[in-house]
Short mmCIF file of C-alpha atoms and ligand atoms in Angstrom, two decimals:
data_model
loop_
_atom_site.label_atom_id
_atom_site.label_comp_id
_atom_site.label_asym_id
_atom_site.label_seq_id
_atom_site.Cartn_x
_atom_site.Cartn_y
_atom_site.Cartn_z
CA MET A 1340 8.63 14.49 -55.34
CA THR A 1341 7.23 17.30 -55.89
CA GLY A 1342 9.67 20.27 -55.97
CA ALA A 1343 12.55 18.21 -56.53
CA GLU A 1344 15.32 20.51 -58.08
CA SER A 1345 18.54 19.57 -59.59
CA LEU A 1346 21.35 20.98 -58.06
CA ILE A 1347 24.45 20.06 -60.86
CA ARG A 1348 25.66 16.83 -62.47
CA MET A 1349 28.29 15.32 -63.51
CA ARG A 1350 29.78 13.11 -65.81
CA LEU A 1351 31.59 9.64 -64.37
CA ARG A 1352 33.95 8.57 -67.60
CA VAL A 1353 37.28 7.57 -65.06
CA GLU A 1354 38.72 6.32 -62.56
CA GLN A 1355 40.00 10.13 -61.22
CA ASP A 1356 36.28 10.95 -61.80
CA VAL A 1357 35.36 8.54 -58.36
CA PHE A 1358 37.83 11.13 -56.66
CA ALA A 1359 36.12 14.11 -58.39
CA VAL A 1360 32.76 12.68 -57.02
CA ARG A 1361 33.87 12.75 -53.85
CA GLN A 1362 34.69 16.05 -53.97
CA LEU A 1363 31.97 16.51 -54.61
CA GLY A 1364 29.48 15.26 -53.06
CA ARG A 1365 31.15 16.67 -49.06
CA GLU A 1366 31.40 20.49 -51.49
CA VAL A 1367 26.92 19.69 -51.94
CA ALA A 1368 26.24 17.92 -48.66
CA ARG A 1369 28.12 20.89 -47.08
CA ALA A 1370 26.11 23.93 -49.48
CA VAL A 1371 22.77 22.09 -48.49
CA GLY A 1372 24.09 22.12 -44.73
CA LEU A 1373 24.46 18.59 -43.31
CA GLU A 1374 26.75 18.41 -40.37
CA GLN A 1375 30.23 17.27 -40.78
CA GLN A 1376 29.47 13.96 -39.84
CA ASP A 1377 27.34 13.56 -42.26
CA GLN A 1378 29.07 15.31 -45.42
CA THR A 1379 31.85 12.44 -44.79
CA ARG A 1380 29.07 10.02 -45.17
CA LEU A 1381 27.41 10.55 -48.52
CA ALA A 1382 31.05 11.98 -50.08
CA THR A 1383 32.72 8.08 -48.76
CA ALA A 1384 29.06 6.62 -49.51
CA LEU A 1385 29.48 8.94 -52.30
CA SER A 1386 32.83 7.41 -54.18
CA GLU A 1387 31.95 3.25 -53.30
CA VAL A 1388 28.81 3.42 -54.86
CA ALA A 1389 31.03 5.72 -58.09
CA ARG A 1390 33.78 3.41 -57.26
CA VAL A 1391 31.02 0.01 -58.06
CA MET A 1392 29.08 1.91 -61.43
CA LEU A 1393 32.98 2.84 -62.85
CA ALA A 1394 33.61 -0.89 -62.68
CA ALA A 1395 30.11 -2.58 -64.47
CA GLY A 1396 30.97 0.10 -67.36
CA PRO A 1397 31.98 3.56 -68.55
CA ASP A 1398 29.85 6.54 -69.40
CA GLY A 1399 27.85 7.26 -66.57
CA ASP A 1400 26.44 10.60 -64.43
CA VAL A 1401 25.91 11.77 -61.68
CA GLU A 1402 23.26 13.88 -60.29
CA PHE A 1403 22.45 15.83 -57.25
CA ILE A 1404 19.02 16.45 -56.25
CA ALA A 1405 17.95 19.14 -53.65
CA GLU A 1406 14.08 18.57 -52.33
CA PRO A 1407 13.29 21.33 -50.06
CA ASN A 1408 10.02 20.33 -49.31
CA GLY A 1409 7.67 18.51 -45.87
CA VAL A 1410 11.38 16.87 -44.68
CA PRO A 1411 14.24 18.71 -46.28
CA THR A 1412 16.80 15.93 -48.38
CA LEU A 1413 19.31 16.16 -50.25
CA ARG A 1414 19.50 13.08 -53.54
CA VAL A 1415 21.81 12.12 -55.51
CA ALA A 1416 21.24 9.87 -58.30
CA VAL A 1417 24.05 7.79 -60.30
CA GLY A 1418 22.90 6.23 -63.23
CA ASN A 1419 25.05 3.98 -65.96
CA PRO A 1420 23.63 3.15 -69.61
CA ARG A 1421 24.40 -0.46 -69.07
CA PRO A 1422 21.10 -1.78 -67.76
CA GLY A 1423 20.70 -5.74 -65.95
CA GLY A 1424 23.72 -5.17 -63.26
CA VAL A 1425 21.07 -4.51 -59.81
CA ALA A 1426 21.14 -7.49 -58.59
CA GLU A 1427 25.18 -7.50 -58.61
CA ILE A 1428 25.37 -4.16 -57.54
CA GLY A 1429 23.17 -3.77 -55.35
CA ALA A 1430 25.34 -6.60 -53.23
CA GLN A 1431 27.89 -4.68 -53.56
CA LEU A 1432 26.37 -1.74 -52.48
CA VAL A 1433 24.90 -3.61 -49.11
CA GLN A 1434 27.21 -2.11 -46.77
CA VAL A 1435 27.63 1.53 -47.75
CA GLY A 1436 23.79 1.45 -47.50
CA ARG A 1437 24.44 2.00 -43.86
CA LEU A 1438 26.09 5.39 -44.28
CA VAL A 1439 22.68 6.88 -45.63
CA ASP A 1440 18.47 7.46 -45.05
CA THR A 1441 17.68 4.95 -48.04
CA LEU A 1442 19.77 3.84 -51.39
CA GLU A 1443 18.40 1.66 -53.78
CA VAL A 1444 19.66 -0.35 -56.92
CA GLY A 1445 16.68 -0.41 -60.63
CA ASP A 1446 16.48 0.06 -63.70
CA GLY A 1447 15.98 3.56 -64.49
CA GLU A 1448 15.10 5.11 -68.55
CA SER A 1449 18.38 4.73 -69.93
CA GLY A 1450 20.00 1.52 -68.12
CA THR A 1451 21.08 0.86 -64.11
CA VAL A 1452 20.23 3.62 -61.48
CA VAL A 1453 21.29 3.87 -57.94
CA ARG A 1454 19.55 5.70 -55.65
CA MET A 1455 20.64 7.52 -52.19
CA ALA A 1456 19.00 10.65 -50.23
CA ARG A 1457 19.60 11.35 -46.75
CA ARG A 1458 18.29 13.62 -45.10
CA LEU A 1459 18.70 17.05 -43.64
CA PRO A 1460 18.93 18.91 -39.76
CA ALA A 1461 16.63 20.52 -38.46
CA SER A 1462 19.16 23.02 -37.71
CA ALA A 1463 20.15 23.06 -41.55
CA PRO A 1464 18.64 26.41 -43.15
CA ARG A 1465 15.96 26.97 -45.39
CA LEU A 1466 16.32 25.69 -48.99
CA THR A 1467 14.43 28.87 -50.76
CA PRO A 1468 14.41 29.91 -54.31
CA GLU A 1469 16.68 31.99 -53.92
CA ARG A 1470 19.42 29.78 -51.83
CA MET A 1471 19.64 26.95 -54.32
CA GLU A 1472 20.73 29.90 -57.26
CA ASP A 1473 23.24 30.21 -54.57
CA ILE A 1474 23.93 27.44 -53.70
CA ARG A 1475 24.97 26.47 -57.77
CA ALA A 1476 26.46 28.92 -58.35
CA GLY A 1477 28.46 28.04 -55.85
CA LEU A 1478 29.02 24.58 -56.68
CA VAL A 1479 29.61 25.65 -60.53
CA ARG A 1480 32.78 27.91 -59.69
CA HIS A 1481 33.81 24.44 -57.97
CA VAL A 1482 36.70 22.79 -58.55
CA PRO A 1483 38.03 19.44 -58.44
CA GLY A 1484 41.10 18.96 -56.96
CA THR A 1485 43.73 16.27 -57.08
CA PRO A 1486 44.23 13.46 -55.92
CA LEU A 1487 47.02 13.90 -53.61
CA ASP A 1488 44.07 16.91 -52.07
CA GLU A 1489 41.36 14.67 -51.22
CA LEU A 1490 43.83 11.82 -49.88
CA SER A 1491 44.38 14.96 -47.37
CA ALA A 1492 41.31 16.28 -46.80
CA GLN A 1493 40.52 12.30 -46.38
CA ASN A 1494 43.21 12.67 -43.81
CA GLN A 1495 42.15 15.29 -41.77
CA GLN A 1496 38.34 13.85 -42.01
CA LEU A 1497 40.49 10.51 -40.45
CA ILE A 1498 42.12 12.37 -37.52
CA ALA A 1499 38.08 14.39 -37.62
CA ALA A 1500 36.85 11.10 -36.84
CA LEU A 1501 39.80 9.90 -34.29
CA ASP A 1502 39.17 12.64 -32.21
CA GLU A 1503 35.26 12.38 -32.49
CA VAL A 1504 36.36 8.63 -30.96
CA ARG A 1505 38.48 9.90 -27.98
CA ALA A 1506 35.60 12.36 -26.94
CA GLN A 1507 33.16 9.73 -26.87
CA ARG A 1508 35.63 7.21 -25.89
CA ASP A 1509 36.63 10.30 -22.58
CA ASP A 1510 32.57 10.58 -22.65
CA LEU A 1511 31.84 7.53 -21.36
CA ALA A 1512 34.92 6.49 -19.27
CA ARG A 1513 33.11 9.56 -17.40
CA LEU A 1514 29.79 8.18 -17.56
CA ASN A 1515 31.37 4.27 -16.43
CA ALA A 1516 32.94 6.29 -13.02
CA GLU A 1517 29.76 8.03 -12.38
CA LEU A 1518 28.11 4.68 -12.68
CA ALA A 1519 30.43 3.10 -9.97
CA GLU A 1520 30.09 5.62 -7.35
CA THR A 1521 26.23 5.62 -7.60
CA ASN A 1522 26.82 2.13 -7.96
CA HIS A 1523 28.56 1.93 -4.33
CA GLY A 1524 26.19 4.91 -3.57
CA VAL A 1525 23.12 2.66 -3.70
CA MET A 1526 25.32 -0.21 -1.50
CA ALA A 1527 26.34 1.62 0.76
CA LEU A 1528 22.62 2.46 1.33
CA TYR A 1529 21.57 -1.13 0.77
CA HIS A 1530 23.97 -2.11 3.44
CA GLN A 1531 22.85 0.92 5.75
CA LEU A 1532 19.24 -0.44 5.29
CA SER A 1533 19.77 -3.89 5.93
CA ASP A 1534 22.09 -3.32 9.01
CA GLU A 1535 18.95 -1.20 10.23
CA LEU A 1536 16.54 -4.19 9.27
CA GLU A 1537 18.47 -6.42 11.13
CA GLU A 1538 18.68 -4.58 14.43
CA THR A 1539 15.14 -4.04 14.53
CA ASN A 1540 14.81 -7.39 13.88
CA ARG A 1541 16.94 -8.22 16.92
CA GLY A 1542 14.57 -5.81 19.16
CA VAL A 1543 11.74 -7.66 17.90
CA VAL A 1544 12.76 -10.79 18.75
CA ALA A 1545 14.39 -10.03 22.14
CA LEU A 1546 11.02 -7.81 22.25
CA TYR A 1547 8.66 -11.16 21.86
CA ALA A 1548 11.07 -13.12 24.45
CA GLU A 1549 10.83 -10.40 26.92
CA LEU A 1550 6.90 -11.07 26.52
CA ASP A 1551 6.58 -15.48 26.73
CA GLU A 1552 8.51 -14.56 30.07
CA ARG A 1553 7.23 -11.90 31.04
CA SER A 1554 4.43 -14.34 30.71
CA LEU A 1555 5.83 -16.91 32.08
CA GLN A 1556 6.80 -15.15 35.26
CA LEU A 1557 2.89 -14.21 35.24
CA ARG A 1558 1.06 -16.87 35.00
CA ALA A 1559 3.45 -18.74 38.01
CA ALA A 1560 3.45 -15.40 40.20
CA SER A 1561 -1.16 -16.15 39.56
CA GLU A 1562 -0.36 -20.20 40.57
CA ALA A 1563 1.82 -18.34 43.29
CA LYS A 1564 -1.52 -16.14 44.97
CA SER A 1565 -4.58 -19.58 44.29
CA ARG A 1566 -1.58 -21.83 46.09
CA PHE A 1567 -1.21 -18.94 48.45
CA LEU A 1568 -5.53 -18.67 49.08
CA ALA A 1569 -6.00 -22.22 48.72
CA ASN A 1570 -3.33 -22.95 52.08
CA VAL A 1571 -3.74 -20.20 53.67
CA SER A 1572 -7.54 -20.22 53.53
CA HIS A 1573 -8.40 -24.17 54.57
CA GLU A 1574 -5.47 -23.82 57.46
CA LEU A 1575 -8.18 -20.72 58.47
CA ARG A 1576 -10.96 -22.78 58.49
CA ALA A 1577 -10.48 -25.07 60.72
CA PRO A 1578 -9.42 -22.61 63.87
CA VAL A 1579 -12.72 -20.23 62.81
CA THR A 1580 -15.23 -23.24 63.19
CA ALA A 1581 -13.64 -23.46 66.62
CA VAL A 1582 -14.31 -20.43 67.53
CA ILE A 1583 -17.21 -20.03 66.83
CA GLY A 1584 -18.27 -23.14 67.78
CA LEU A 1585 -16.45 -22.13 71.98
CA THR A 1586 -18.77 -18.83 71.06
CA ARG A 1587 -21.61 -21.11 70.66
CA LEU A 1588 -20.92 -22.96 73.72
CA LEU A 1589 -20.26 -20.05 75.54
CA LEU A 1590 -23.57 -18.41 75.17
CA ASP A 1591 -25.31 -22.39 75.49
CA PRO A 1592 -28.16 -22.62 78.60
CA ALA A 1593 -26.82 -25.69 79.66
CA SER A 1594 -22.73 -23.54 80.20
CA ASP A 1595 -21.92 -21.64 83.38
CA PRO A 1596 -24.26 -18.46 82.71
CA LEU A 1597 -22.09 -15.07 81.92
CA SER A 1598 -23.13 -11.35 82.45
CA SER A 1599 -24.41 -9.15 80.54
CA GLU A 1600 -21.54 -7.99 79.60
CA GLN A 1601 -19.92 -11.29 78.84
CA ARG A 1602 -22.28 -12.07 76.82
CA ARG A 1603 -22.60 -9.22 75.01
CA GLN A 1604 -18.41 -9.23 74.30
CA VAL A 1605 -19.32 -13.02 73.61
CA ASP A 1606 -21.54 -11.76 70.26
CA LEU A 1607 -19.59 -9.48 69.21
CA ILE A 1608 -16.53 -12.45 69.50
CA GLY A 1609 -18.73 -15.04 67.16
CA GLY A 1610 -20.01 -12.54 65.06
CA SER A 1611 -16.36 -11.56 63.93
CA ALA A 1612 -16.02 -15.30 63.66
CA GLY A 1613 -18.71 -15.07 61.34
CA ASP A 1614 -17.67 -12.92 58.95
CA LEU A 1615 -14.22 -14.65 58.99
CA LEU A 1616 -15.75 -18.09 57.78
CA THR A 1617 -17.96 -15.97 55.49
CA LEU A 1618 -14.27 -14.28 53.61
CA VAL A 1619 -12.51 -17.78 54.31
CA ASN A 1620 -15.01 -19.51 52.86
CA ASP A 1621 -15.40 -17.25 49.65
CA LEU A 1622 -11.09 -16.75 49.78
CA LEU A 1623 -11.23 -20.83 49.46
CA ASP A 1624 -14.17 -21.22 46.52
CA LEU A 1625 -11.88 -18.88 44.18
CA ALA A 1626 -8.47 -20.04 44.63
CA LYS A 1627 -10.81 -23.28 44.08
CA ALA A 1628 -11.90 -21.74 40.13
CA GLU A 1629 -8.71 -19.57 39.76
CA ALA A 1630 -6.59 -22.84 40.09
CA GLY A 1631 -8.83 -24.60 37.51
CA ARG A 1632 -9.98 -26.84 40.13
CA VAL A 1633 -13.66 -26.49 39.55
CA GLU A 1634 -13.93 -29.47 36.49
CA PRO A 1635 -17.79 -28.04 35.13
CA GLN A 1636 -20.87 -31.61 36.00
CA CYS A 1637 -23.59 -30.47 33.12
CA SER A 1638 -27.13 -31.98 32.52
CA GLU A 1639 -30.05 -30.60 31.65
CA VAL A 1640 -31.11 -28.03 34.15
CA ASP A 1641 -34.59 -27.01 34.43
CA LEU A 1642 -34.78 -23.30 35.15
CA ARG A 1643 -38.02 -23.64 36.58
CA ALA A 1644 -36.55 -25.95 39.65
CA LEU A 1645 -33.80 -24.00 39.97
CA PHE A 1646 -36.23 -20.82 40.26
CA GLY A 1647 -38.48 -22.02 42.11
CA GLN A 1648 -35.30 -22.94 44.49
CA LEU A 1649 -33.85 -19.94 43.76
CA ARG A 1650 -37.03 -18.37 45.73
CA GLY A 1651 -37.44 -20.30 48.82
CA THR A 1652 -33.43 -19.94 49.48
CA LEU A 1653 -33.59 -16.70 48.87
CA ARG A 1654 -36.86 -15.01 50.16
CA PRO A 1655 -35.80 -15.17 53.79
CA LEU A 1656 -33.03 -12.85 53.04
CA ALA A 1657 -35.98 -10.38 50.84
CA THR A 1658 -37.91 -9.33 54.81
CA ARG A 1659 -37.81 -5.56 54.29
CA PRO A 1660 -41.36 -4.32 52.59
CA GLU A 1661 -40.45 -2.15 50.49
CA VAL A 1662 -38.42 -3.73 48.02
CA ASP A 1663 -40.65 -6.75 45.76
CA PHE A 1664 -38.22 -9.23 45.79
CA VAL A 1665 -39.40 -11.10 41.82
CA VAL A 1666 -39.03 -14.43 40.11
CA GLU A 1667 -40.03 -14.08 36.95
CA GLU A 1668 -41.77 -17.31 35.21
CA PRO A 1669 -38.43 -18.31 33.04
CA ALA A 1670 -39.27 -18.28 29.31
CA VAL A 1671 -36.66 -20.87 27.97
CA PRO A 1672 -37.90 -24.20 29.56
CA SER A 1673 -33.50 -25.15 30.54
CA LEU A 1674 -29.81 -25.43 29.02
CA ARG A 1675 -27.36 -27.53 29.49
CA SER A 1676 -24.81 -26.58 32.76
CA ASP A 1677 -23.37 -27.16 35.57
CA GLU A 1678 -27.10 -26.98 38.51
CA VAL A 1679 -24.83 -26.34 41.41
CA LEU A 1680 -22.31 -24.44 39.60
CA LEU A 1681 -25.61 -21.46 38.18
CA ALA A 1682 -27.36 -22.00 40.66
CA ARG A 1683 -24.24 -20.35 42.78
CA VAL A 1684 -23.35 -17.73 40.18
CA LEU A 1685 -27.23 -16.69 40.76
CA ARG A 1686 -27.94 -16.64 44.28
CA ASN A 1687 -24.23 -14.43 44.80
CA LEU A 1688 -25.19 -11.84 42.16
CA LEU A 1689 -29.27 -11.84 43.56
CA THR A 1690 -27.50 -11.14 47.33
CA ASN A 1691 -25.59 -8.77 46.41
CA ALA A 1692 -28.98 -7.59 44.68
CA VAL A 1693 -31.05 -7.66 47.99
CA LYS A 1694 -28.87 -6.62 50.24
CA PHE A 1695 -27.52 -2.57 47.94
CA THR A 1696 -31.52 -2.26 47.11
CA ALA A 1697 -33.53 0.35 49.91
CA ASP A 1698 -36.39 0.24 48.51
CA GLY A 1699 -38.65 -1.02 44.85
CA SER A 1700 -37.30 -4.63 43.10
CA VAL A 1701 -34.78 -7.26 42.67
CA THR A 1702 -36.30 -9.00 39.82
CA LEU A 1703 -34.26 -12.72 38.49
CA ALA A 1704 -35.91 -12.93 34.51
CA ALA A 1705 -34.73 -16.24 32.09
CA ARG A 1706 -35.07 -15.55 28.14
CA ALA A 1707 -33.61 -17.02 25.03
CA VAL A 1708 -31.27 -14.45 22.68
CA ASP A 1709 -30.48 -16.76 19.72
CA ASP A 1710 -27.71 -20.31 20.39
CA ASP A 1711 -27.73 -18.09 24.73
CA VAL A 1712 -29.29 -18.16 27.10
CA GLU A 1713 -29.84 -14.85 29.35
CA PHE A 1714 -29.86 -14.70 32.25
CA THR A 1715 -31.17 -10.99 34.03
CA VAL A 1716 -30.40 -10.26 37.98
CA ALA A 1717 -32.04 -6.84 37.62
CA ASP A 1718 -32.65 -4.47 41.42
CA THR A 1719 -33.43 -0.50 41.43
CA GLY A 1720 -30.14 0.12 43.68
CA ALA A 1721 -28.30 2.36 44.17
CA GLY A 1722 -26.35 2.08 40.96
CA ILE A 1723 -22.39 1.67 40.17
CA PRO A 1724 -20.89 4.94 38.34
CA ALA A 1725 -19.78 2.65 34.73
CA GLU A 1726 -16.01 4.07 35.81
CA LEU A 1727 -16.31 0.93 37.50
CA HIS A 1728 -17.98 -1.67 35.91
CA GLU A 1729 -15.28 -3.44 35.71
CA ARG A 1730 -13.58 -2.64 39.09
CA ILE A 1731 -16.37 -4.33 40.80
CA PHE A 1732 -14.72 -7.41 39.06
CA GLU A 1733 -11.50 -7.78 41.22
CA GLU A 1734 -10.75 -8.70 44.01
CA PHE A 1735 -11.91 -7.85 47.09
CA TYR A 1736 -12.59 -4.43 44.87
CA GLN A 1737 -16.01 -2.94 46.71
CA VAL A 1738 -17.63 0.32 45.45
CA PRO A 1739 -16.50 3.14 48.10
CA GLY A 1740 -19.14 3.78 51.01
CA SER A 1741 -20.59 -0.30 49.99
CA LYS A 1742 -22.38 -2.09 52.68
CA ALA A 1743 -19.73 -3.93 54.07
CA GLY A 1744 -18.86 -7.35 52.38
CA THR A 1745 -15.50 -9.18 51.46
CA GLY A 1746 -15.14 -8.31 47.73
CA LEU A 1747 -14.74 -10.90 45.85
CA GLY A 1748 -18.51 -12.47 45.17
CA LEU A 1749 -18.50 -10.40 41.57
CA PRO A 1750 -14.45 -11.80 40.72
CA TYR A 1751 -16.11 -14.90 41.18
CA ALA A 1752 -19.17 -15.09 39.76
CA ARG A 1753 -17.58 -13.84 36.86
CA ARG A 1754 -14.59 -16.81 37.43
CA LEU A 1755 -17.74 -19.57 37.13
CA VAL A 1756 -18.83 -18.09 34.16
CA GLY A 1757 -16.71 -18.39 32.32
CA ILE A 1758 -15.66 -21.60 33.53
CA LEU A 1759 -19.31 -22.19 32.27
CA GLY A 1760 -18.51 -21.00 29.08
CA GLY A 1761 -20.32 -17.79 29.01
CA SER A 1762 -19.94 -14.23 30.31
CA LEU A 1763 -21.01 -12.61 33.16
CA ARG A 1764 -21.49 -8.60 32.45
CA VAL A 1765 -23.65 -5.22 34.16
CA ASP A 1766 -25.63 -2.29 33.16
CA SER A 1767 -25.25 0.24 35.64
CA ALA A 1768 -25.66 3.85 37.07
CA PRO A 1769 -25.77 6.46 39.47
CA GLY A 1770 -29.59 5.68 40.76
CA ALA A 1771 -30.79 3.85 37.61
CA GLY A 1772 -30.60 0.91 39.34
CA SER A 1773 -28.44 -2.45 38.53
CA THR A 1774 -28.18 -5.21 35.88
CA PHE A 1775 -26.52 -8.68 35.38
CA THR A 1776 -25.93 -9.77 33.04
CA VAL A 1777 -25.33 -14.35 32.95
CA ARG A 1778 -25.14 -15.34 29.12
CA LEU A 1779 -25.00 -18.84 28.51
CA PRO A 1780 -24.69 -21.38 26.12
CA LYS A 1781 -28.17 -23.41 25.65
CA SER A 1782 -26.30 -26.95 25.28
P1 ADP B 649 -19.21 -7.93 48.14
O1 ADP B 649 -20.33 -7.72 47.92
O2 ADP B 649 -19.22 -9.13 49.09
O3 ADP B 649 -18.60 -6.44 48.68
P2 ADP B 649 -18.88 -8.76 45.04
O4 ADP B 649 -17.10 -8.82 44.46
O5 ADP B 649 -20.17 -9.06 45.06
O6 ADP B 649 -18.12 -7.63 47.08
O7 ADP B 649 -19.36 -6.39 44.87
C1 ADP B 649 -17.88 -5.74 44.53
C2 ADP B 649 -18.44 -4.20 44.39
O8 ADP B 649 -19.86 -3.77 43.93
C3 ADP B 649 -19.70 -4.43 45.99
O9 ADP B 649 -19.78 -4.12 47.01
C4 ADP B 649 -20.67 -3.07 45.66
O10 ADP B 649 -19.82 -2.37 45.71
C5 ADP B 649 -20.54 -3.48 43.96
N1 ADP B 649 -21.57 -3.61 43.94
C6 ADP B 649 -22.19 -5.40 43.61
N2 ADP B 649 -23.20 -5.69 43.65
C7 ADP B 649 -24.20 -4.18 43.32
C8 ADP B 649 -26.04 -3.90 43.06
N3 ADP B 649 -26.79 -5.41 43.39
N4 ADP B 649 -25.71 -2.97 43.33
C9 ADP B 649 -25.39 -1.29 43.16
N5 ADP B 649 -24.58 -2.29 43.82
C10 ADP B 649 -22.99 -3.30 43.81
#
């Protein structure tokens, strides 16, 4: 308690002194700069302590001490010469302790002492030595009033406290109203958001339903197309075959001789009918593959034998001396697949390569890649621009300026490779030739 200085002392002998102590307490509290409410708290605590001490025995005294250093604090010590009452007095002052920062009851040098302390607010003027002197002088001049004065002062305090309570209640009501309004706003926002969310959800659900519907329609359309192609091509095959048969008959040496003009025209009819039969057969194959009516029959395929067979059937097509037709030794001896379908795919690719290569070479090869086998049909032909690499797999698509064909070979080949569980891709650029790659699982 360095720097603690006594401000004033007073005796505590008779009941009247309790009022006087209370008044003095408030006066000291005001003088050192405690706020109005704290002045009342300290005065009330002090009058309670004085009352209890007086009841314990006469001849007590009260000392007010200011502590200007550190956290400026006002201390009050209320002493009573009768020793040994600590526990009893302490028990009576439990509630009072709440009115101040600290309240302790202890044995003093001569009897029992109650010590209280209250910190001064930061706004209080500093307790300089001069100010301490002023305060002391003021307190000495302080004349204690009568109990009536004290009653009136207490009434004033009560009114002030009631005013304060009312102001706080008004504040609380205002805060509550604000809170209710905010809640209202939050609820409105929440409802708006959940409405929006619900609407979005409904939109998404509707979109999904539409998508499902569209994909059903698409599947139905694709099935209808395959059925139509299969039926039409099937129906066309018989009459076209009959036309071819009739032209052969007309050209037969055993038949009636034709004039050279008639022979030329029958030749044209036969050629066109042949083209038509090719188209019809291609359409029928594709329609069957698309309708899922091609069931692969898998067995161990001997690739050397397959390559030998392809070499034999395609050599007659590769008649131009400028084009080397090369069938390499397969680097993989065999794989498990459908031999007929695989042969059909490779024949298709090789026929294209021969058809679209004016000079250079056409090469068939097979090698293992990871767990798969890759077949490549590479040519040194005109090549295909990158933007058409996917289009050539569409039905009836032909690169503009291409030789006559049906535009059905590649879509059919890709479909068959899919049925075999593999993939078909092309690498090509104009002037750099084309390489078609069939990748199939080894087993
Ligand atoms: P088609 O050969 O009967 O016309 P395809 O479906 O087999 O039908 O091929 C589609 C088109 O792709 C061909 O018309 C051609 O323009 C192009 N094409 C296919 N293979 C090659 C190739 N090896 N080199 C260059 N173009 C090719």
